[in-house]
């Protein structure tokens, strides 16, 4: 679970990208919730989801039925 903001180490975004690609290579299923709002958005959650090979949803899209659908979709792809 992360807020998508890479903050650790000398090159945090590069390290987070590498970790995401390792998770994807291991076949870890993922869903990223984009919590950014307001006029300034970094777009890191979408980038992280892409590198994970997963899905991204915004807080506005977050409803019980959409989460259930995403989880089922991720489970089907992981099987």
Short mmCIF file of N, CA and C in Angstrom, two decimals:
data_model
loop_
_atom_site.label_atom_id
_atom_site.label_comp_id
_atom_site.label_asym_id
_atom_site.label_seq_id
_atom_site.Cartn_x
_atom_site.Cartn_y
_atom_site.Cartn_z
N UNK A 1 0.86 -1.17 0.00
CA UNK A 1 0.00 0.00 0.00
C UNK A 1 0.90 1.23 0.00
N UNK A 2 0.64 2.14 -0.92
CA UNK A 2 1.44 3.35 -1.03
C UNK A 2 0.59 4.50 -1.53
N UNK A 3 1.03 5.69 -1.27
CA UNK A 3 0.35 6.86 -1.83
C UNK A 3 0.90 7.20 -3.21
N UNK A 4 1.86 6.42 -3.69
CA UNK A 4 2.41 6.61 -5.02
C UNK A 4 3.56 7.60 -5.08
N UNK A 5 3.83 8.26 -3.97
CA UNK A 5 4.93 9.24 -3.95
C UNK A 5 6.19 8.56 -3.45
N UNK A 6 7.11 8.38 -4.34
CA UNK A 6 8.39 7.76 -3.99
C UNK A 6 9.23 8.79 -3.26
N UNK A 7 9.62 8.49 -2.02
CA UNK A 7 10.34 9.47 -1.22
C UNK A 7 11.62 8.93 -0.60
N UNK A 8 11.92 7.65 -0.74
CA UNK A 8 13.10 7.09 -0.07
C UNK A 8 14.27 6.90 -1.01
N UNK A 9 15.46 7.09 -0.49
CA UNK A 9 16.67 6.85 -1.26
C UNK A 9 17.07 8.01 -2.14
N UNK A 10 18.21 7.85 -2.81
CA UNK A 10 18.74 8.94 -3.64
C UNK A 10 17.94 9.18 -4.92
N UNK A 11 17.34 8.14 -5.48
CA UNK A 11 16.53 8.26 -6.69
C UNK A 11 15.21 7.52 -6.46
N UNK A 12 14.32 8.10 -5.68
CA UNK A 12 13.14 7.36 -5.24
C UNK A 12 12.19 6.93 -6.36
N UNK A 13 12.00 7.75 -7.37
CA UNK A 13 11.08 7.38 -8.45
C UNK A 13 11.66 6.21 -9.24
N UNK A 14 12.95 6.24 -9.51
CA UNK A 14 13.60 5.15 -10.23
C UNK A 14 13.54 3.86 -9.42
N UNK A 15 13.73 3.95 -8.10
CA UNK A 15 13.66 2.76 -7.25
C UNK A 15 12.24 2.20 -7.20
N UNK A 16 11.25 3.07 -7.12
CA UNK A 16 9.86 2.62 -7.12
C UNK A 16 9.50 1.96 -8.45
N UNK A 17 9.99 2.52 -9.55
CA UNK A 17 9.74 1.94 -10.87
C UNK A 17 10.36 0.56 -10.98
N UNK A 18 11.57 0.43 -10.48
CA UNK A 18 12.25 -0.88 -10.51
C UNK A 18 11.49 -1.90 -9.68
N UNK A 19 11.06 -1.50 -8.49
CA UNK A 19 10.30 -2.41 -7.63
C UNK A 19 9.00 -2.83 -8.31
N UNK A 20 8.33 -1.89 -8.95
CA UNK A 20 7.07 -2.20 -9.64
C UNK A 20 7.30 -3.21 -10.75
N UNK A 21 8.36 -3.03 -11.51
CA UNK A 21 8.66 -3.97 -12.60
C UNK A 21 9.00 -5.35 -12.05
N UNK A 22 9.66 -5.41 -10.90
CA UNK A 22 9.96 -6.71 -10.27
C UNK A 22 8.68 -7.40 -9.83
N UNK A 23 7.75 -6.64 -9.23
CA UNK A 23 6.46 -7.22 -8.86
C UNK A 23 5.75 -7.76 -10.10
N UNK A 24 5.74 -6.98 -11.17
CA UNK A 24 5.08 -7.40 -12.40
C UNK A 24 5.72 -8.67 -12.95
N UNK A 25 7.05 -8.73 -12.93
CA UNK A 25 7.76 -9.91 -13.43
C UNK A 25 7.44 -11.15 -12.61
N UNK A 26 7.15 -10.96 -11.33
CA UNK A 26 6.79 -12.08 -10.46
C UNK A 26 5.31 -12.44 -10.57
N UNK A 27 4.57 -11.70 -11.38
CA UNK A 27 3.16 -12.00 -11.58
C UNK A 27 2.25 -11.52 -10.47
N UNK A 28 2.71 -10.55 -9.68
CA UNK A 28 1.89 -10.01 -8.60
C UNK A 28 0.77 -9.16 -9.20
N UNK A 29 -0.46 -9.51 -8.88
CA UNK A 29 -1.61 -8.74 -9.36
C UNK A 29 -1.73 -7.46 -8.54
N UNK A 30 -2.10 -6.37 -9.19
CA UNK A 30 -2.14 -5.10 -8.47
C UNK A 30 -3.24 -4.18 -8.98
N UNK A 31 -3.70 -3.34 -8.06
CA UNK A 31 -4.61 -2.25 -8.36
C UNK A 31 -4.08 -1.04 -7.62
N UNK A 32 -3.94 0.08 -8.31
CA UNK A 32 -3.44 1.31 -7.71
C UNK A 32 -4.58 2.31 -7.60
N UNK A 33 -4.77 2.86 -6.41
CA UNK A 33 -5.78 3.90 -6.21
C UNK A 33 -5.08 5.25 -6.27
N UNK A 34 -5.45 6.05 -7.24
CA UNK A 34 -4.86 7.38 -7.42
C UNK A 34 -5.56 8.36 -6.49
N UNK A 35 -4.84 8.81 -5.47
CA UNK A 35 -5.41 9.70 -4.45
C UNK A 35 -5.13 11.17 -4.73
N UNK A 36 -4.49 11.48 -5.84
CA UNK A 36 -4.17 12.87 -6.14
C UNK A 36 -5.44 13.66 -6.46
N UNK A 37 -5.44 14.91 -6.04
CA UNK A 37 -6.54 15.80 -6.37
C UNK A 37 -5.98 17.22 -6.47
N UNK A 38 -6.78 18.10 -6.98
CA UNK A 38 -6.35 19.48 -7.09
C UNK A 38 -5.68 19.77 -8.41
N UNK A 39 -5.24 21.01 -8.60
CA UNK A 39 -4.68 21.41 -9.88
C UNK A 39 -3.29 20.83 -10.18
N UNK A 40 -2.52 20.51 -9.15
CA UNK A 40 -1.18 19.95 -9.37
C UNK A 40 -1.22 18.45 -9.12
N UNK A 41 -0.98 17.71 -10.19
CA UNK A 41 -0.98 16.25 -10.10
C UNK A 41 0.30 15.74 -10.73
N UNK A 42 0.97 14.84 -10.01
CA UNK A 42 2.23 14.30 -10.50
C UNK A 42 2.06 13.14 -11.46
N UNK A 43 0.94 12.43 -11.39
CA UNK A 43 0.69 11.31 -12.29
C UNK A 43 1.46 10.05 -11.94
N UNK A 44 2.03 10.00 -10.74
CA UNK A 44 2.85 8.85 -10.36
C UNK A 44 2.03 7.58 -10.18
N UNK A 45 0.78 7.69 -9.74
CA UNK A 45 -0.04 6.49 -9.53
C UNK A 45 -0.30 5.79 -10.86
N UNK A 46 -0.63 6.54 -11.89
CA UNK A 46 -0.86 5.94 -13.20
C UNK A 46 0.39 5.31 -13.76
N UNK A 47 1.50 5.98 -13.58
CA UNK A 47 2.78 5.43 -14.03
C UNK A 47 3.11 4.15 -13.28
N UNK A 48 2.90 4.17 -11.97
CA UNK A 48 3.16 2.99 -11.15
C UNK A 48 2.27 1.83 -11.58
N UNK A 49 1.00 2.10 -11.82
CA UNK A 49 0.08 1.05 -12.28
C UNK A 49 0.56 0.44 -13.60
N UNK A 50 1.01 1.29 -14.51
CA UNK A 50 1.52 0.80 -15.79
C UNK A 50 2.73 -0.10 -15.62
N UNK A 51 3.64 0.29 -14.75
CA UNK A 51 4.84 -0.51 -14.53
C UNK A 51 4.53 -1.80 -13.79
N UNK A 52 3.47 -1.77 -12.98
CA UNK A 52 3.04 -2.98 -12.28
C UNK A 52 2.27 -3.91 -13.20
N UNK A 53 1.83 -3.40 -14.35
CA UNK A 53 0.97 -4.18 -15.21
C UNK A 53 -0.42 -4.30 -14.62
N UNK A 54 -0.77 -3.33 -13.78
CA UNK A 54 -2.04 -3.36 -13.08
C UNK A 54 -3.00 -2.29 -13.55
N UNK A 55 -4.05 -2.13 -12.79
CA UNK A 55 -5.08 -1.14 -13.09
C UNK A 55 -4.95 0.04 -12.16
N UNK A 56 -5.43 1.18 -12.60
CA UNK A 56 -5.47 2.37 -11.74
C UNK A 56 -6.89 2.90 -11.71
N UNK A 57 -7.33 3.30 -10.52
CA UNK A 57 -8.64 3.93 -10.36
C UNK A 57 -8.45 5.21 -9.56
N UNK A 58 -9.27 6.19 -9.83
CA UNK A 58 -9.23 7.43 -9.05
C UNK A 58 -10.18 7.31 -7.87
N UNK A 59 -10.04 8.20 -6.91
CA UNK A 59 -10.95 8.20 -5.77
C UNK A 59 -12.39 8.41 -6.22
N UNK A 60 -12.60 9.21 -7.26
CA UNK A 60 -13.95 9.43 -7.79
C UNK A 60 -14.57 8.15 -8.33
N UNK A 61 -13.74 7.24 -8.82
CA UNK A 61 -14.23 5.99 -9.39
C UNK A 61 -14.40 4.89 -8.33
N UNK A 62 -13.96 5.17 -7.14
CA UNK A 62 -13.90 4.17 -6.09
C UNK A 62 -15.28 3.96 -5.45
N UNK A 63 -15.90 2.87 -5.84
CA UNK A 63 -17.17 2.45 -5.26
C UNK A 63 -17.07 0.94 -5.05
N UNK A 64 -17.90 0.41 -4.19
CA UNK A 64 -17.84 -1.01 -3.86
C UNK A 64 -17.96 -1.88 -5.11
N UNK A 65 -18.88 -1.55 -6.00
CA UNK A 65 -19.06 -2.39 -7.19
C UNK A 65 -17.87 -2.29 -8.14
N UNK A 66 -17.26 -1.12 -8.24
CA UNK A 66 -16.10 -1.00 -9.13
C UNK A 66 -14.89 -1.72 -8.54
N UNK A 67 -14.74 -1.69 -7.22
CA UNK A 67 -13.64 -2.41 -6.58
C UNK A 67 -13.82 -3.91 -6.78
N UNK A 68 -15.04 -4.39 -6.57
CA UNK A 68 -15.31 -5.82 -6.75
C UNK A 68 -15.01 -6.25 -8.18
N UNK A 69 -15.42 -5.45 -9.15
CA UNK A 69 -15.13 -5.76 -10.54
C UNK A 69 -13.65 -5.78 -10.84
N UNK A 70 -12.92 -4.81 -10.31
CA UNK A 70 -11.47 -4.77 -10.51
C UNK A 70 -10.79 -5.99 -9.91
N UNK A 71 -11.18 -6.34 -8.70
CA UNK A 71 -10.57 -7.50 -8.03
C UNK A 71 -10.84 -8.77 -8.83
N UNK A 72 -12.05 -8.95 -9.30
CA UNK A 72 -12.38 -10.14 -10.10
C UNK A 72 -11.57 -10.16 -11.39
N UNK A 73 -11.43 -9.00 -12.03
CA UNK A 73 -10.64 -8.92 -13.26
C UNK A 73 -9.18 -9.26 -13.00
N UNK A 74 -8.63 -8.73 -11.93
CA UNK A 74 -7.23 -9.01 -11.57
C UNK A 74 -7.06 -10.49 -11.26
N UNK A 75 -8.01 -11.08 -10.56
CA UNK A 75 -7.93 -12.51 -10.23
C UNK A 75 -7.98 -13.36 -11.50
N UNK A 76 -8.82 -12.99 -12.46
CA UNK A 76 -8.90 -13.75 -13.72
C UNK A 76 -7.58 -13.67 -14.47
N UNK A 77 -6.99 -12.47 -14.51
CA UNK A 77 -5.72 -12.31 -15.23
C UNK A 77 -4.58 -13.05 -14.54
N UNK A 78 -4.65 -13.15 -13.22
CA UNK A 78 -3.58 -13.80 -12.46
C UNK A 78 -3.68 -15.32 -12.51
N UNK A 79 -4.85 -15.84 -12.84
CA UNK A 79 -5.05 -17.30 -12.84
C UNK A 79 -4.40 -17.97 -14.03
#
